[in-house]
Amino acid sequence: MMIYIGSDHGGFDLKESVKAHLEQCSIAFEDLGTFSDESCDYAIIAKKVADAVVKSENNLGLLFCGTGVGISIAANKVQGVRAACCSDCFSAKMTREHNNANILCLGGRVVGTGLANELVDLFLDSPFSNEDRHQRRIDQITQIEIR
Ligand code: RB5
């Protein structure tokens, strides 16, 4: 399992802060950019992280932009991605347990650093429930994706 992370300029500071948190927790990750707060386009970074995440079922991703919304919309265009933009703890946990989300998207202009760390911890620590009804619903999403 590998954790891939990325941001545009709007999420850059929050990405750097979450990286420090992951390092402190000895959680391995690969940062696919951006590497400065210079303006850049979130769809490019979303595709990089999304392409890396879908290479293995066990991979997870963390994406950051100003709101978390644009970068989640872009990531969700890649087949196999289930990216969830969250700003509360319940959703960050449930999107793993019920939706088997493989990318968490956070807004650097929406959530503070402490909450972001909590959201990331919940997302990374919560397994998919594996219950039939949730798998059935995810399969229905996949059917829409591949039709
Ligand atoms: C960049 O200013 C901003 O639009 C972007 O980070 C993101 O919030 C888009 O959804």
PDB file of C-alpha atoms and ligand atoms in Angstrom:
ATOM      1  CA  MET A   1       0.000   0.000   0.000  1.00  0.00           C
ATOM      2  CA  MET A   2       1.271   3.452  -0.876  1.00  0.00           C
ATOM      3  CA  ILE A   3      -0.197   6.842  -0.063  1.00  0.00           C
ATOM      4  CA  TYR A   4       0.110   9.389  -2.861  1.00  0.00           C
ATOM      5  CA  ILE A   5      -0.433  13.054  -2.132  1.00  0.00           C
ATOM      6  CA  GLY A   6      -0.715  16.198  -4.199  1.00  0.00           C
ATOM      7  CA  SER A   7      -2.051  19.732  -4.252  1.00  0.00           C
ATOM      8  CA  ASP A   8      -2.376  22.868  -6.297  1.00  0.00           C
ATOM      9  CA  HIS A   9      -1.172  26.207  -4.893  1.00  0.00           C
ATOM     10  CA  GLY A  10      -4.442  26.654  -2.941  1.00  0.00           C
ATOM     11  CA  GLY A  11      -3.800  23.448  -1.018  1.00  0.00           C
ATOM     12  CA  PHE A  12      -0.014  23.638  -0.879  1.00  0.00           C
ATOM     13  CA  ASP A  13       0.365  24.877   2.714  1.00  0.00           C
ATOM     14  CA  LEU A  14      -2.102  22.298   4.030  1.00  0.00           C
ATOM     15  CA  LYS A  15      -0.327  19.543   2.083  1.00  0.00           C
ATOM     16  CA  GLU A  16       2.976  20.532   3.674  1.00  0.00           C
ATOM     17  CA  SER A  17       1.381  20.538   7.119  1.00  0.00           C
ATOM     18  CA  VAL A  18      -0.219  17.097   6.602  1.00  0.00           C
ATOM     19  CA  LYS A  19       3.131  15.798   5.286  1.00  0.00           C
ATOM     20  CA  ALA A  20       4.791  16.821   8.555  1.00  0.00           C
ATOM     21  CA  HIS A  21       2.029  14.993  10.445  1.00  0.00           C
ATOM     22  CA  LEU A  22       2.481  11.827   8.373  1.00  0.00           C
ATOM     23  CA  GLU A  23       6.251  11.958   8.907  1.00  0.00           C
ATOM     24  CA  GLN A  24       5.721  12.321  12.645  1.00  0.00           C
ATOM     25  CA  CYS A  25       3.486   9.220  12.553  1.00  0.00           C
ATOM     26  CA  SER A  26       6.083   7.330  10.436  1.00  0.00           C
ATOM     27  CA  ILE A  27       3.545   6.889   7.634  1.00  0.00           C
ATOM     28  CA  ALA A  28       5.197   6.527   4.225  1.00  0.00           C
ATOM     29  CA  PHE A  29       3.896   8.600   1.323  1.00  0.00           C
ATOM     30  CA  GLU A  30       4.938   9.919  -2.058  1.00  0.00           C
ATOM     31  CA  ASP A  31       4.418  13.600  -2.858  1.00  0.00           C
ATOM     32  CA  LEU A  32       3.581  14.138  -6.547  1.00  0.00           C
ATOM     33  CA  GLY A  33       3.557  17.945  -6.301  1.00  0.00           C
ATOM     34  CA  THR A  34       3.074  20.815  -6.521  1.00  0.00           C
ATOM     35  CA  PHE A  35       6.274  21.815  -4.797  1.00  0.00           C
ATOM     36  CA  SER A  36       5.736  25.549  -4.260  1.00  0.00           C
ATOM     37  CA  ASP A  37       2.862  27.973  -3.708  1.00  0.00           C
ATOM     38  CA  GLU A  38       3.157  29.280  -7.260  1.00  0.00           C
ATOM     39  CA  SER A  39      -0.145  29.170  -9.144  1.00  0.00           C
ATOM     40  CA  CYS A  40      -0.799  25.893 -10.982  1.00  0.00           C
ATOM     41  CA  ASP A  41      -3.740  23.858 -12.290  1.00  0.00           C
ATOM     42  CA  TYR A  42      -5.412  21.347  -9.953  1.00  0.00           C
ATOM     43  CA  ALA A  43      -6.586  18.965 -12.706  1.00  0.00           C
ATOM     44  CA  ILE A  44      -2.967  18.157 -13.649  1.00  0.00           C
ATOM     45  CA  ILE A  45      -2.079  17.169 -10.071  1.00  0.00           C
ATOM     46  CA  ALA A  46      -5.376  15.331  -9.593  1.00  0.00           C
ATOM     47  CA  LYS A  47      -4.600  13.140 -12.618  1.00  0.00           C
ATOM     48  CA  LYS A  48      -1.068  12.381 -11.416  1.00  0.00           C
ATOM     49  CA  VAL A  49      -2.269  11.234  -7.996  1.00  0.00           C
ATOM     50  CA  ALA A  50      -5.362   9.451  -9.346  1.00  0.00           C
ATOM     51  CA  ASP A  51      -3.335   7.490 -11.930  1.00  0.00           C
ATOM     52  CA  ALA A  52      -0.916   6.399  -9.188  1.00  0.00           C
ATOM     53  CA  VAL A  53      -3.679   5.420  -6.736  1.00  0.00           C
ATOM     54  CA  VAL A  54      -5.588   3.186  -9.170  1.00  0.00           C
ATOM     55  CA  LYS A  55      -2.484   1.100  -9.933  1.00  0.00           C
ATOM     56  CA  SER A  56      -3.182  -0.993  -6.802  1.00  0.00           C
ATOM     57  CA  GLU A  57      -6.420  -1.619  -4.920  1.00  0.00           C
ATOM     58  CA  ASN A  58      -4.669  -0.928  -1.634  1.00  0.00           C
ATOM     59  CA  ASN A  59      -3.326   2.505  -2.554  1.00  0.00           C
ATOM     60  CA  LEU A  60      -4.814   5.655  -1.073  1.00  0.00           C
ATOM     61  CA  GLY A  61      -4.482   9.322  -2.010  1.00  0.00           C
ATOM     62  CA  LEU A  62      -4.698  12.710  -0.342  1.00  0.00           C
ATOM     63  CA  LEU A  63      -5.432  15.746  -2.512  1.00  0.00           C
ATOM     64  CA  PHE A  64      -5.567  19.400  -1.543  1.00  0.00           C
ATOM     65  CA  CYS A  65      -6.795  22.505  -3.355  1.00  0.00           C
ATOM     66  CA  GLY A  66      -8.413  25.716  -2.145  1.00  0.00           C
ATOM     67  CA  THR A  67     -11.785  24.092  -1.455  1.00  0.00           C
ATOM     68  CA  GLY A  68     -10.997  20.422  -2.078  1.00  0.00           C
ATOM     69  CA  VAL A  69     -13.830  20.476  -4.600  1.00  0.00           C
ATOM     70  CA  GLY A  70     -12.130  21.128  -7.949  1.00  0.00           C
ATOM     71  CA  ILE A  71      -9.408  18.579  -7.322  1.00  0.00           C
ATOM     72  CA  SER A  72     -12.004  15.962  -6.264  1.00  0.00           C
ATOM     73  CA  ILE A  73     -14.072  16.538  -9.393  1.00  0.00           C
ATOM     74  CA  ALA A  74     -10.958  16.080 -11.539  1.00  0.00           C
ATOM     75  CA  ALA A  75      -9.744  12.973  -9.665  1.00  0.00           C
ATOM     76  CA  ASN A  76     -13.164  11.328  -9.981  1.00  0.00           C
ATOM     77  CA  LYS A  77     -12.819  11.391 -13.794  1.00  0.00           C
ATOM     78  CA  VAL A  78     -10.135   8.688 -13.559  1.00  0.00           C
ATOM     79  CA  GLN A  79     -11.598   5.184 -13.725  1.00  0.00           C
ATOM     80  CA  GLY A  80     -11.377   3.414 -10.376  1.00  0.00           C
ATOM     81  CA  VAL A  81     -11.142   6.575  -8.313  1.00  0.00           C
ATOM     82  CA  ARG A  82     -13.617   7.266  -5.542  1.00  0.00           C
ATOM     83  CA  ALA A  83     -12.511  10.681  -4.298  1.00  0.00           C
ATOM     84  CA  ALA A  84     -14.374  12.307  -1.405  1.00  0.00           C
ATOM     85  CA  CYS A  85     -14.135  15.948  -0.415  1.00  0.00           C
ATOM     86  CA  CYS A  86     -14.657  16.087   3.355  1.00  0.00           C
ATOM     87  CA  SER A  87     -14.496  18.709   6.059  1.00  0.00           C
ATOM     88  CA  ASP A  88     -16.016  16.753   8.967  1.00  0.00           C
ATOM     89  CA  CYS A  89     -14.811  13.677  10.845  1.00  0.00           C
ATOM     90  CA  PHE A  90     -17.953  11.579  10.381  1.00  0.00           C
ATOM     91  CA  SER A  91     -17.796  11.871   6.588  1.00  0.00           C
ATOM     92  CA  ALA A  92     -14.051  11.162   6.451  1.00  0.00           C
ATOM     93  CA  LYS A  93     -14.644   7.889   8.347  1.00  0.00           C
ATOM     94  CA  MET A  94     -17.850   6.896   6.568  1.00  0.00           C
ATOM     95  CA  THR A  95     -16.507   7.481   3.100  1.00  0.00           C
ATOM     96  CA  ARG A  96     -13.968   4.696   3.777  1.00  0.00           C
ATOM     97  CA  GLU A  97     -16.453   2.380   5.524  1.00  0.00           C
ATOM     98  CA  HIS A  98     -19.374   2.789   3.127  1.00  0.00           C
ATOM     99  CA  ASN A  99     -17.944   4.131  -0.158  1.00  0.00           C
ATOM    100  CA  ASN A 100     -14.482   2.529  -0.020  1.00  0.00           C
ATOM    101  CA  ALA A 101     -13.180   5.953  -1.066  1.00  0.00           C
ATOM    102  CA  ASN A 102      -9.572   5.793  -2.168  1.00  0.00           C
ATOM    103  CA  ILE A 103      -8.785   9.524  -2.220  1.00  0.00           C
ATOM    104  CA  LEU A 104      -9.552  12.116   0.451  1.00  0.00           C
ATOM    105  CA  CYS A 105      -9.728  15.718  -0.776  1.00  0.00           C
ATOM    106  CA  LEU A 106      -9.311  18.644   1.604  1.00  0.00           C
ATOM    107  CA  GLY A 107      -9.638  22.388   1.150  1.00  0.00           C
ATOM    108  CA  GLY A 108      -6.675  24.446   2.270  1.00  0.00           C
ATOM    109  CA  ARG A 109      -8.966  27.464   2.536  1.00  0.00           C
ATOM    110  CA  VAL A 110     -11.650  25.475   4.376  1.00  0.00           C
ATOM    111  CA  VAL A 111     -10.109  23.313   7.112  1.00  0.00           C
ATOM    112  CA  GLY A 112      -7.401  24.165   9.605  1.00  0.00           C
ATOM    113  CA  THR A 113      -4.283  22.093  10.135  1.00  0.00           C
ATOM    114  CA  GLY A 114      -5.489  20.324  13.291  1.00  0.00           C
ATOM    115  CA  LEU A 115      -8.775  19.240  11.756  1.00  0.00           C
ATOM    116  CA  ALA A 116      -6.975  18.195   8.548  1.00  0.00           C
ATOM    117  CA  ASN A 117      -4.728  15.846  10.536  1.00  0.00           C
ATOM    118  CA  GLU A 118      -7.776  14.336  12.249  1.00  0.00           C
ATOM    119  CA  LEU A 119      -9.566  13.865   8.929  1.00  0.00           C
ATOM    120  CA  VAL A 120      -6.484  12.232   7.413  1.00  0.00           C
ATOM    121  CA  ASP A 121      -6.032   9.902  10.422  1.00  0.00           C
ATOM    122  CA  LEU A 122      -9.679   8.804  10.300  1.00  0.00           C
ATOM    123  CA  PHE A 123      -9.518   8.261   6.555  1.00  0.00           C
ATOM    124  CA  LEU A 124      -6.318   6.212   6.717  1.00  0.00           C
ATOM    125  CA  ASP A 125      -7.365   4.184   9.775  1.00  0.00           C
ATOM    126  CA  SER A 126     -10.931   3.288   8.748  1.00  0.00           C
ATOM    127  CA  PRO A 127     -11.281   0.106   6.700  1.00  0.00           C
ATOM    128  CA  PHE A 128     -14.035  -0.576   4.146  1.00  0.00           C
ATOM    129  CA  SER A 129     -16.854  -2.410   5.919  1.00  0.00           C
ATOM    130  CA  ASN A 130     -17.065  -5.104   3.212  1.00  0.00           C
ATOM    131  CA  GLU A 131     -20.802  -5.411   3.769  1.00  0.00           C
ATOM    132  CA  ASP A 132     -22.732  -6.673   0.743  1.00  0.00           C
ATOM    133  CA  ARG A 133     -25.018  -3.666   0.449  1.00  0.00           C
ATOM    134  CA  HIS A 134     -22.100  -1.248   0.327  1.00  0.00           C
ATOM    135  CA  GLN A 135     -20.209  -3.359  -2.207  1.00  0.00           C
ATOM    136  CA  ARG A 136     -23.363  -3.584  -4.334  1.00  0.00           C
ATOM    137  CA  ARG A 137     -23.664   0.197  -4.378  1.00  0.00           C
ATOM    138  CA  ILE A 138     -19.993   0.654  -5.260  1.00  0.00           C
ATOM    139  CA  ASP A 139     -20.432  -1.878  -8.065  1.00  0.00           C
ATOM    140  CA  GLN A 140     -23.322   0.238  -9.352  1.00  0.00           C
ATOM    141  CA  ILE A 141     -21.007   3.265  -9.414  1.00  0.00           C
ATOM    142  CA  THR A 142     -18.464   1.223 -11.358  1.00  0.00           C
ATOM    143  CA  GLN A 143     -21.167   0.251 -13.856  1.00  0.00           C
ATOM    144  CA  ILE A 144     -21.899   3.934 -14.503  1.00  0.00           C
ATOM    145  CA  GLU A 145     -18.180   4.543 -14.932  1.00  0.00           C
ATOM    146  CA  ILE A 146     -17.576   1.777 -17.511  1.00  0.00           C
ATOM    147  CA  ARG A 147     -20.817   1.920 -19.524  1.00  0.00           C
TER     148      ARG A 147
HETATM  149  C1  RB5 B   1      -7.427  28.081  -7.008  1.00  0.00           C
HETATM  150  O1  RB5 B   1      -7.540  29.454  -6.780  1.00  0.00           O
HETATM  151  C2  RB5 B   1      -8.723  27.390  -6.612  1.00  0.00           C
HETATM  152  O2  RB5 B   1      -9.702  27.648  -7.550  1.00  0.00           O
HETATM  153  C3  RB5 B   1      -8.514  25.903  -6.461  1.00  0.00           C
HETATM  154  O3  RB5 B   1      -7.518  25.679  -5.514  1.00  0.00           O
HETATM  155  C4  RB5 B   1      -9.704  25.097  -5.996  1.00  0.00           C
HETATM  156  O4  RB5 B   1     -10.292  25.655  -4.866  1.00  0.00           O
HETATM  157  C5  RB5 B   1     -10.691  24.738  -7.000  1.00  0.00           C
HETATM  158  O5  RB5 B   1     -11.680  24.012  -6.709  1.00  0.00           O
END
